[in-house]
Amino acid sequence: MGPGLYYYYRRFRKQLAILAAVIGPGIIVMVADNDAGGITTYSVTGAQFLYSFVWVEILLGPVAFVCQEMTVRLGAITKRGHAEAIFDAFGPFWGWFSLMDLTLTDVLTIVTEFIGMTAAMQIFGVPPLLTEIAVILLIMAMVIQGRYWTWEKIVLIFCVVNLIYVPAAFLVNPHWPTVFQQGVIPGFPFGLNSTVFFFLMANVGTTIAPWMIFFQQSAIVDKGLKERDIKYSRIDTAIGSVFTILVAAFLVIIVATLLPGSNIQDAATASIRVMGINKYVGTIMAIGLFDAGLLGAVCISLTSSWAFGEVFGWAHSLNSKVTQAPWFYAFRLLVLVIAAIIVLIPGAPLVEITLFVQVIAVTLLPAALSFLLILLNEEEVVGKHKNSLLQNILGVVIVVAIIILSTLYAISTLFPGLFG
Amino acid sequence: MTRAIGKIREINRKYSQPRIHLSRTVKSSLLMLRLYLIFLVLLLLYKLVTTLIR
């Protein structure tokens, strides 16, 4: 007699319990990917090209999954963050380059998160200085207990808030047959001109950022996930990629429905304009923008601190109290304070910084992705979890495509009008 | 400052030898990455100089 139904029920419940314990880094990194910059990109895309980019957002979910899944294996097996792995495998030149470039990119990206958060809170009449102080205090308070689990649970709540765009899309009553016809079936109803191509590159650029690779690998190490947890971590990352698609696609649908053809430059302006049409949806958009910036700041500030901690040998775990890992937390605070001050400087070139961050990120992205692929092909590093032929083909195609599109995006940002 | 420089030297010593086997594919990938980086740095410098001249 084979195992009964109760056996399968017990086994399913056990697996569900393990999944619930493992879940976290994948969802967090994927949802935080839709940061303030991402929300702006989706808002402007929806206003300019209506529903026609929804399929692009859907396609980018699996692309992000393929890249992030590799960090899961590397982190769980080597028990090392990406920065340390680069130093160890490729030597000091690539190690220092990655560490310094990552930190610069992170500081500049957090500047864009603060721009988004202060703009969102200004809609509700909160002055930028107050927003910044409150955000920094909140971010530091989350780790005061010195427990990774506490931090993760709080961040997962922020991730759920980020899904606020999904119900909001139903409140605006889009014509769903048109959404499916224009959005889900791949095509370029506006033609494939230079503007469409620029937005295509911008959307790809927001999908994979260097910090994501470093963040998830370090988070997996800090959480203490092991080789046997890899399959659950994959599910975690897959759920995260579905969430990231939902947020991107539904935000495009909201803006395309309410502000078709509008000339908006950022997500805060989009929220204000939407408030004029539908007060509740506009408010939801402003809350979503703040939450996206907060998630970005929480995760990105941790990325550099983890990386520095790994390389310099500081205690660098969220399971350590502030007194046990002073350099780790001080570095994180410093990164946040520098970014906050930059935003508050009168006449600071914030638009230029927002554009420049893409260019700096592109200097690191190809290296980070290539190192990931190389390390996942080293049997002595990842053992039986090395990339299969199919994973390599998928990985190489995606990495090459991301490198080409991101580089073209950076060049077109540096030299507007170069591509017509 | 001296301690920081000492720490950096220690890190350089610790990771002085790449741990993975540098096959021809890996070596050529690293070379391509260096060239790519040089290209981007030159592009940024060009942008900086032309912006300053203007």
Short mmCIF file of C-alpha atoms in Angstrom, two decimals:
data_model
loop_
_atom_site.label_atom_id
_atom_site.label_comp_id
_atom_site.label_asym_id
_atom_site.label_seq_id
_atom_site.Cartn_x
_atom_site.Cartn_y
_atom_site.Cartn_z
CA MET A 1 0.00 0.00 0.00
CA GLY A 2 1.39 3.41 -1.00
CA PRO A 3 1.43 6.51 1.20
CA GLY A 4 -2.02 7.82 1.97
CA LEU A 5 -3.59 11.21 1.31
CA TYR A 6 -2.69 12.34 4.83
CA TYR A 7 1.00 11.72 4.09
CA TYR A 8 0.87 14.00 1.04
CA TYR A 9 -1.05 16.61 3.02
CA ARG A 10 1.58 16.53 5.78
CA ARG A 11 4.38 16.73 3.23
CA PHE A 12 2.72 19.67 1.44
CA ARG A 13 2.22 21.49 4.74
CA LYS A 14 5.87 20.93 5.66
CA GLN A 15 7.06 22.25 2.31
CA LEU A 16 4.76 25.25 2.65
CA ALA A 17 6.22 25.96 6.10
CA ILE A 18 9.79 25.82 4.71
CA LEU A 19 8.78 28.09 1.82
CA ALA A 20 7.25 30.58 4.27
CA ALA A 21 10.52 30.60 6.22
CA VAL A 22 12.75 30.94 3.15
CA ILE A 23 10.64 33.55 1.36
CA GLY A 24 11.97 37.10 1.60
CA PRO A 25 15.11 38.13 -0.30
CA GLY A 26 13.64 37.28 -3.73
CA ILE A 27 10.38 39.16 -3.20
CA ILE A 28 12.16 42.11 -1.59
CA VAL A 29 14.76 42.55 -4.32
CA MET A 30 12.22 42.22 -7.13
CA VAL A 31 9.67 44.60 -5.62
CA ALA A 32 12.39 47.09 -4.60
CA ASP A 33 13.46 47.01 -8.25
CA ASN A 34 10.32 49.08 -8.88
CA ASP A 35 11.93 51.98 -7.01
CA ALA A 36 11.14 55.69 -7.39
CA GLY A 37 13.09 55.82 -10.68
CA GLY A 38 11.20 52.79 -11.97
CA ILE A 39 7.82 54.27 -11.00
CA THR A 40 8.72 57.44 -12.92
CA THR A 41 9.77 55.39 -15.97
CA TYR A 42 6.49 53.41 -15.96
CA SER A 43 4.39 56.57 -15.46
CA VAL A 44 6.03 58.42 -18.36
CA THR A 45 5.88 55.27 -20.53
CA GLY A 46 2.15 54.83 -19.88
CA ALA A 47 1.40 58.48 -20.65
CA GLN A 48 3.39 58.46 -23.89
CA PHE A 49 2.70 55.01 -25.32
CA LEU A 50 -0.56 54.06 -23.58
CA TYR A 51 -0.93 50.30 -23.12
CA SER A 52 1.59 49.34 -25.81
CA PHE A 53 4.45 48.70 -23.34
CA VAL A 54 2.54 46.33 -21.04
CA TRP A 55 3.92 43.27 -22.85
CA VAL A 56 7.45 44.66 -22.45
CA GLU A 57 6.93 44.86 -18.67
CA ILE A 58 5.59 41.29 -18.66
CA LEU A 59 8.58 40.05 -20.68
CA LEU A 60 11.07 41.76 -18.36
CA GLY A 61 9.88 39.74 -15.33
CA PRO A 62 11.38 36.42 -16.53
CA VAL A 63 14.50 38.31 -17.65
CA ALA A 64 15.04 39.61 -14.12
CA PHE A 65 14.29 36.13 -12.73
CA VAL A 66 17.03 34.47 -14.83
CA CYS A 67 19.64 36.94 -13.55
CA GLN A 68 18.56 36.91 -9.92
CA GLU A 69 18.19 33.11 -9.75
CA MET A 70 21.93 32.85 -10.38
CA THR A 71 22.66 34.97 -7.28
CA VAL A 72 20.49 32.56 -5.26
CA ARG A 73 22.68 29.59 -6.13
CA LEU A 74 25.93 31.50 -5.75
CA GLY A 75 24.98 32.91 -2.34
CA ALA A 76 23.53 29.70 -0.91
CA ILE A 77 26.53 27.58 -1.91
CA THR A 78 29.51 29.91 -1.40
CA LYS A 79 28.02 31.72 1.67
CA ARG A 80 29.65 34.84 0.29
CA GLY A 81 28.27 38.11 -1.00
CA HIS A 82 28.93 39.14 -4.60
CA ALA A 83 31.58 41.74 -3.67
CA GLU A 84 33.65 39.20 -1.75
CA ALA A 85 33.11 36.60 -4.49
CA ILE A 86 34.51 39.03 -7.09
CA PHE A 87 37.60 39.82 -4.96
CA ASP A 88 38.17 36.14 -4.35
CA ALA A 89 37.70 34.97 -7.93
CA PHE A 90 39.04 37.83 -10.02
CA GLY A 91 41.54 39.64 -7.79
CA PRO A 92 41.87 43.17 -6.36
CA PHE A 93 41.47 45.18 -9.61
CA TRP A 94 37.96 43.93 -10.36
CA GLY A 95 37.19 43.76 -6.66
CA TRP A 96 37.97 47.42 -5.93
CA PHE A 97 36.36 48.55 -9.17
CA SER A 98 33.12 46.72 -8.30
CA LEU A 99 33.08 47.92 -4.69
CA MET A 100 33.73 51.58 -5.50
CA ASP A 101 31.43 51.68 -8.52
CA LEU A 102 28.68 49.94 -6.53
CA THR A 103 28.97 52.46 -3.70
CA LEU A 104 28.90 55.46 -6.06
CA THR A 105 25.92 54.03 -7.95
CA ASP A 106 24.14 53.28 -4.67
CA VAL A 107 24.60 56.79 -3.26
CA LEU A 108 23.36 58.36 -6.51
CA THR A 109 20.43 55.95 -6.72
CA ILE A 110 19.44 56.73 -3.12
CA VAL A 111 19.48 60.41 -4.13
CA THR A 112 16.81 59.55 -6.72
CA GLU A 113 14.86 57.62 -4.05
CA PHE A 114 14.89 60.68 -1.78
CA ILE A 115 13.81 62.87 -4.71
CA GLY A 116 10.83 60.55 -5.23
CA MET A 117 9.94 60.30 -1.54
CA THR A 118 10.17 64.05 -0.85
CA ALA A 119 8.14 64.83 -4.01
CA ALA A 120 5.46 62.33 -2.96
CA MET A 121 5.23 63.69 0.59
CA GLN A 122 5.16 67.30 -0.65
CA ILE A 123 1.86 66.43 -2.28
CA PHE A 124 0.52 65.88 1.26
CA GLY A 125 2.20 69.08 2.49
CA VAL A 126 5.16 67.45 4.27
CA PRO A 127 8.40 69.46 3.89
CA PRO A 128 11.38 67.58 2.32
CA LEU A 129 13.62 67.96 5.41
CA LEU A 130 11.00 66.35 7.65
CA THR A 131 10.48 63.49 5.16
CA GLU A 132 14.20 62.80 4.96
CA ILE A 133 14.74 62.82 8.73
CA ALA A 134 11.70 60.56 9.27
CA VAL A 135 12.85 58.14 6.56
CA ILE A 136 16.41 57.86 7.91
CA LEU A 137 15.12 57.35 11.46
CA LEU A 138 12.67 54.69 10.25
CA ILE A 139 15.33 52.84 8.24
CA MET A 140 17.74 52.81 11.19
CA ALA A 141 14.99 51.90 13.70
CA MET A 142 14.15 48.79 11.66
CA VAL A 143 17.52 47.27 12.51
CA ILE A 144 17.77 48.37 16.14
CA GLN A 145 16.65 44.94 17.41
CA GLY A 146 19.56 43.28 15.61
CA ARG A 147 17.38 40.59 14.05
CA TYR A 148 17.31 39.83 10.34
CA TRP A 149 13.80 38.35 10.64
CA THR A 150 12.33 41.54 12.10
CA TRP A 151 13.88 43.63 9.36
CA GLU A 152 12.64 41.25 6.67
CA LYS A 153 9.06 41.15 7.97
CA ILE A 154 8.85 44.96 8.02
CA VAL A 155 10.27 45.21 4.49
CA LEU A 156 7.82 42.56 3.25
CA ILE A 157 4.99 44.79 4.53
CA PHE A 158 6.41 47.64 2.41
CA CYS A 159 6.45 45.20 -0.52
CA VAL A 160 2.75 44.46 -0.06
CA VAL A 161 2.04 48.21 0.01
CA ASN A 162 3.87 48.48 -3.34
CA LEU A 163 1.12 46.30 -4.85
CA ILE A 164 -1.32 49.16 -4.20
CA TYR A 165 -1.25 49.91 -7.93
CA VAL A 166 -3.13 46.68 -8.72
CA PRO A 167 -6.46 47.58 -7.04
CA ALA A 168 -5.98 51.19 -8.17
CA ALA A 169 -6.00 50.02 -11.81
CA PHE A 170 -9.46 48.50 -11.27
CA LEU A 171 -10.68 51.79 -9.77
CA VAL A 172 -9.92 53.67 -13.00
CA ASN A 173 -12.06 51.29 -15.08
CA PRO A 174 -9.86 50.83 -18.13
CA HIS A 175 -11.40 49.27 -21.22
CA TRP A 176 -9.92 45.80 -20.61
CA PRO A 177 -10.41 44.44 -24.18
CA THR A 178 -8.32 47.40 -25.44
CA VAL A 179 -5.73 46.79 -22.70
CA PHE A 180 -5.38 43.15 -23.81
CA GLN A 181 -5.42 44.01 -27.50
CA GLN A 182 -2.83 46.80 -27.31
CA GLY A 183 -0.85 45.69 -24.29
CA VAL A 184 -0.58 41.94 -24.12
CA ILE A 185 -0.06 41.17 -27.79
CA PRO A 186 3.56 42.13 -28.60
CA GLY A 187 3.95 44.91 -31.12
CA PHE A 188 4.81 48.55 -31.57
CA PRO A 189 1.63 50.40 -32.61
CA PHE A 190 3.59 53.68 -32.39
CA GLY A 191 6.29 52.29 -34.72
CA LEU A 192 9.85 51.48 -33.72
CA ASN A 193 11.30 54.99 -33.87
CA SER A 194 14.08 56.47 -31.73
CA THR A 195 11.68 57.61 -28.96
CA VAL A 196 10.12 54.15 -28.64
CA PHE A 197 13.60 52.62 -28.63
CA PHE A 198 14.72 55.07 -25.92
CA PHE A 199 11.80 54.05 -23.71
CA LEU A 200 12.47 50.39 -24.43
CA MET A 201 16.04 50.90 -23.21
CA ALA A 202 14.83 52.88 -20.17
CA ASN A 203 12.44 50.08 -19.15
CA VAL A 204 15.17 47.46 -19.55
CA GLY A 205 17.52 49.73 -17.59
CA THR A 206 15.14 49.86 -14.63
CA THR A 207 14.62 46.08 -14.63
CA ILE A 208 18.16 44.98 -13.85
CA ALA A 209 20.38 47.19 -11.72
CA PRO A 210 23.81 46.22 -10.35
CA TRP A 211 22.71 46.64 -6.72
CA MET A 212 20.11 43.87 -7.16
CA ILE A 213 22.78 41.24 -7.83
CA PHE A 214 24.83 42.29 -4.81
CA PHE A 215 21.77 42.69 -2.59
CA GLN A 216 20.13 39.31 -3.11
CA GLN A 217 23.37 37.36 -2.79
CA SER A 218 24.27 39.14 0.48
CA ALA A 219 20.70 38.80 1.80
CA ILE A 220 20.75 35.06 1.17
CA VAL A 221 24.04 34.78 3.05
CA ASP A 222 22.82 36.98 5.93
CA LYS A 223 19.59 34.98 6.20
CA GLY A 224 21.65 31.82 6.40
CA LEU A 225 19.99 30.01 3.49
CA LYS A 226 21.65 26.75 2.55
CA GLU A 227 22.02 24.57 -0.51
CA ARG A 228 18.84 22.66 0.36
CA ASP A 229 16.88 25.95 0.37
CA ILE A 230 17.73 26.78 -3.24
CA LYS A 231 14.49 25.40 -4.71
CA TYR A 232 12.41 27.44 -2.24
CA SER A 233 14.53 30.53 -2.90
CA ARG A 234 13.81 30.08 -6.60
CA ILE A 235 10.07 30.14 -5.84
CA ASP A 236 10.65 33.24 -3.70
CA THR A 237 12.40 34.95 -6.63
CA ALA A 238 9.71 33.81 -9.07
CA ILE A 239 6.94 35.25 -6.84
CA GLY A 240 8.96 38.47 -6.65
CA SER A 241 9.24 38.67 -10.43
CA VAL A 242 5.43 38.25 -10.73
CA PHE A 243 5.00 41.12 -8.24
CA THR A 244 7.40 43.34 -10.17
CA ILE A 245 5.47 42.66 -13.39
CA LEU A 246 2.13 43.40 -11.68
CA VAL A 247 3.31 46.76 -10.32
CA ALA A 248 4.90 47.85 -13.61
CA ALA A 249 2.03 46.68 -15.84
CA PHE A 250 -0.80 48.03 -13.67
CA LEU A 251 0.89 51.41 -13.22
CA VAL A 252 1.28 51.70 -17.00
CA ILE A 253 -2.44 50.82 -17.33
CA ILE A 254 -3.49 53.48 -14.75
CA VAL A 255 -1.50 56.29 -16.36
CA ALA A 256 -2.42 55.23 -19.90
CA THR A 257 -6.12 55.27 -18.94
CA LEU A 258 -6.16 58.60 -17.08
CA LEU A 259 -3.38 60.63 -18.71
CA PRO A 260 -3.12 59.40 -22.30
CA GLY A 261 -0.73 61.52 -24.35
CA SER A 262 0.15 63.79 -21.39
CA ASN A 263 3.58 65.35 -21.30
CA ILE A 264 4.61 64.32 -17.78
CA GLN A 265 8.23 64.17 -16.66
CA ASP A 266 7.97 62.39 -13.31
CA ALA A 267 5.76 60.21 -11.14
CA ALA A 268 4.90 62.98 -8.65
CA THR A 269 3.50 65.18 -11.45
CA ALA A 270 1.54 62.18 -12.70
CA SER A 271 0.06 61.67 -9.19
CA ILE A 272 -0.96 65.35 -8.94
CA ARG A 273 -2.60 65.28 -12.38
CA VAL A 274 -4.40 62.03 -11.58
CA MET A 275 -5.64 63.57 -8.30
CA GLY A 276 -7.45 66.16 -10.44
CA ILE A 277 -9.31 63.32 -12.20
CA ASN A 278 -9.66 60.75 -9.43
CA LYS A 279 -8.69 61.87 -5.93
CA TYR A 280 -8.33 58.34 -4.51
CA VAL A 281 -6.22 56.95 -7.35
CA GLY A 282 -3.98 60.04 -7.31
CA THR A 283 -3.47 59.57 -3.56
CA ILE A 284 -2.71 55.87 -4.07
CA MET A 285 -0.14 56.81 -6.72
CA ALA A 286 1.57 59.27 -4.35
CA ILE A 287 1.64 56.66 -1.55
CA GLY A 288 3.00 54.10 -4.02
CA LEU A 289 5.75 56.50 -5.10
CA PHE A 290 6.80 57.13 -1.49
CA ASP A 291 6.76 53.41 -0.71
CA ALA A 292 8.81 52.64 -3.82
CA GLY A 293 11.44 55.21 -2.83
CA LEU A 294 11.49 53.90 0.74
CA LEU A 295 11.95 50.30 -0.41
CA GLY A 296 14.74 51.40 -2.72
CA ALA A 297 16.51 53.36 0.03
CA VAL A 298 16.16 50.48 2.54
CA CYS A 299 17.63 47.89 0.18
CA ILE A 300 20.23 49.92 -1.69
CA SER A 301 21.77 51.41 1.46
CA LEU A 302 22.17 47.87 2.80
CA THR A 303 23.84 46.66 -0.39
CA SER A 304 26.91 48.88 -0.07
CA SER A 305 27.19 48.24 3.68
CA TRP A 306 27.08 44.48 3.17
CA ALA A 307 29.66 44.73 0.37
CA PHE A 308 32.08 46.86 2.44
CA GLY A 309 31.57 44.63 5.46
CA GLU A 310 32.39 41.50 3.45
CA VAL A 311 35.58 42.94 1.98
CA PHE A 312 36.88 44.80 5.04
CA GLY A 313 35.97 41.97 7.39
CA TRP A 314 33.62 44.05 9.56
CA ALA A 315 30.75 42.34 11.35
CA HIS A 316 28.10 42.82 8.67
CA SER A 317 24.93 41.00 9.61
CA LEU A 318 21.47 42.35 10.34
CA ASN A 319 21.51 39.79 13.14
CA SER A 320 24.10 41.95 14.90
CA LYS A 321 23.13 44.81 17.15
CA VAL A 322 24.50 48.29 16.45
CA THR A 323 27.13 47.86 19.17
CA GLN A 324 28.25 44.54 17.65
CA ALA A 325 28.57 45.85 14.06
CA PRO A 326 29.23 49.60 14.46
CA TRP A 327 31.08 50.09 11.14
CA PHE A 328 28.38 48.26 9.19
CA TYR A 329 25.57 50.44 10.55
CA ALA A 330 27.64 53.65 10.56
CA PHE A 331 28.49 53.14 6.89
CA ARG A 332 24.82 52.62 6.06
CA LEU A 333 23.84 55.75 7.95
CA LEU A 334 26.59 57.71 6.20
CA VAL A 335 25.35 56.63 2.74
CA LEU A 336 21.79 57.66 3.62
CA VAL A 337 22.82 61.01 5.13
CA ILE A 338 25.05 61.92 2.14
CA ALA A 339 22.20 61.17 -0.29
CA ALA A 340 19.69 63.12 1.84
CA ILE A 341 21.99 66.16 2.04
CA ILE A 342 22.55 66.19 -1.74
CA VAL A 343 18.77 66.41 -2.29
CA LEU A 344 18.47 69.33 0.13
CA ILE A 345 21.30 71.42 -1.39
CA PRO A 346 19.64 74.44 -3.02
CA GLY A 347 20.15 74.33 -6.79
CA ALA A 348 21.70 70.86 -6.74
CA PRO A 349 21.67 69.37 -10.25
CA LEU A 350 19.10 66.69 -9.37
CA VAL A 351 17.92 66.12 -12.95
CA GLU A 352 21.54 65.60 -14.06
CA ILE A 353 22.12 63.22 -11.14
CA THR A 354 19.02 61.21 -12.12
CA LEU A 355 20.37 60.85 -15.65
CA PHE A 356 23.98 60.33 -14.58
CA VAL A 357 23.08 57.45 -12.26
CA GLN A 358 22.04 55.39 -15.29
CA VAL A 359 25.43 55.96 -16.91
CA ILE A 360 27.37 55.03 -13.78
CA ALA A 361 25.22 51.94 -13.28
CA VAL A 362 26.01 50.85 -16.82
CA THR A 363 29.75 50.89 -16.07
CA LEU A 364 29.19 48.21 -13.42
CA LEU A 365 26.30 46.16 -14.80
CA PRO A 366 28.19 44.25 -17.55
CA ALA A 367 30.99 43.33 -15.13
CA ALA A 368 28.59 42.21 -12.37
CA LEU A 369 26.52 40.10 -14.78
CA SER A 370 29.57 38.61 -16.53
CA PHE A 371 31.16 37.66 -13.19
CA LEU A 372 27.90 36.00 -12.21
CA LEU A 373 27.90 33.91 -15.39
CA ILE A 374 31.59 33.00 -15.06
CA LEU A 375 31.24 31.98 -11.40
CA LEU A 376 28.14 29.91 -12.15
CA ASN A 377 30.24 27.94 -14.64
CA GLU A 378 32.99 27.10 -12.14
CA GLU A 379 32.41 23.63 -10.76
CA GLU A 380 34.86 24.23 -7.90
CA VAL A 381 32.78 27.25 -6.84
CA VAL A 382 29.19 26.02 -7.18
CA GLY A 383 29.65 22.25 -7.58
CA LYS A 384 26.64 20.43 -9.03
CA HIS A 385 24.68 23.69 -9.13
CA LYS A 386 26.72 25.06 -12.05
CA ASN A 387 24.76 26.37 -15.02
CA SER A 388 23.29 23.84 -17.40
CA LEU A 389 23.61 24.39 -21.16
CA LEU A 390 20.10 25.83 -21.31
CA GLN A 391 20.79 28.15 -18.36
CA ASN A 392 23.99 29.31 -20.06
CA ILE A 393 22.27 29.96 -23.38
CA LEU A 394 19.47 31.88 -21.65
CA GLY A 395 21.95 33.69 -19.38
CA VAL A 396 24.30 34.73 -22.18
CA VAL A 397 21.47 35.90 -24.48
CA ILE A 398 19.85 37.93 -21.68
CA VAL A 399 23.14 39.36 -20.36
CA VAL A 400 24.32 40.38 -23.85
CA ALA A 401 20.93 41.96 -24.64
CA ILE A 402 20.89 43.85 -21.33
CA ILE A 403 24.48 45.07 -21.84
CA ILE A 404 23.75 46.32 -25.38
CA LEU A 405 20.45 48.04 -24.47
CA SER A 406 21.78 49.55 -21.23
CA THR A 407 24.90 50.84 -22.97
CA LEU A 408 22.86 52.42 -25.77
CA TYR A 409 20.60 53.96 -23.13
CA ALA A 410 23.59 55.40 -21.27
CA ILE A 411 25.05 56.80 -24.50
CA SER A 412 21.72 58.33 -25.52
CA THR A 413 21.47 59.86 -22.04
CA LEU A 414 24.95 61.37 -22.37
CA PHE A 415 24.40 62.53 -25.94
CA PRO A 416 20.69 63.22 -26.46
CA GLY A 417 19.75 63.28 -30.11
CA LEU A 418 22.59 60.96 -31.15
CA PHE A 419 20.14 58.32 -32.35
CA GLY A 420 17.83 60.79 -34.04
CA MET B 1 44.68 56.79 7.69
CA THR B 2 47.70 54.55 8.19
CA ARG B 3 45.41 51.83 9.52
CA ALA B 4 43.11 52.19 6.52
CA ILE B 5 46.03 51.94 4.06
CA GLY B 6 47.33 48.94 5.98
CA LYS B 7 43.90 47.30 5.73
CA ILE B 8 43.72 47.94 1.98
CA ARG B 9 47.19 46.42 1.55
CA GLU B 10 46.07 43.41 3.57
CA ILE B 11 42.99 42.98 1.35
CA ASN B 12 45.16 43.26 -1.77
CA ARG B 13 47.51 40.60 -0.41
CA LYS B 14 44.64 38.31 0.62
CA TYR B 15 43.06 38.37 -2.84
CA SER B 16 46.23 38.78 -4.91
CA GLN B 17 45.79 35.43 -6.67
CA PRO B 18 42.50 34.87 -8.52
CA ARG B 19 41.00 31.68 -7.09
CA ILE B 20 39.24 30.45 -10.22
CA HIS B 21 40.94 28.83 -13.17
CA LEU B 22 41.43 31.58 -15.76
CA SER B 23 40.56 29.72 -18.93
CA ARG B 24 40.90 31.34 -22.33
CA THR B 25 37.17 32.22 -22.34
CA VAL B 26 37.41 33.86 -18.91
CA LYS B 27 40.57 35.77 -19.87
CA SER B 28 38.99 37.06 -23.09
CA SER B 29 35.80 38.03 -21.18
CA LEU B 30 37.88 40.02 -18.69
CA LEU B 31 39.78 41.70 -21.52
CA MET B 32 36.48 42.64 -23.21
CA LEU B 33 35.24 44.08 -19.92
CA ARG B 34 38.40 46.18 -19.53
CA LEU B 35 38.03 47.53 -23.09
CA TYR B 36 34.34 48.25 -22.46
CA LEU B 37 35.25 50.12 -19.30
CA ILE B 38 37.94 52.16 -21.07
CA PHE B 39 35.41 53.02 -23.79
CA LEU B 40 32.86 54.25 -21.23
CA VAL B 41 35.45 56.24 -19.27
CA LEU B 42 36.65 57.93 -22.49
CA LEU B 43 33.04 58.71 -23.38
CA LEU B 44 32.44 60.27 -19.96
CA LEU B 45 35.67 62.29 -20.22
CA TYR B 46 34.69 63.51 -23.69
CA LYS B 47 31.29 64.57 -22.35
CA LEU B 48 32.90 66.34 -19.40
CA VAL B 49 35.44 68.21 -21.57
CA THR B 50 32.86 69.28 -24.18
CA THR B 51 30.49 70.44 -21.41
CA LEU B 52 33.27 72.45 -19.73
CA ILE B 53 34.35 74.04 -23.05
CA ARG B 54 30.76 75.17 -23.68
#
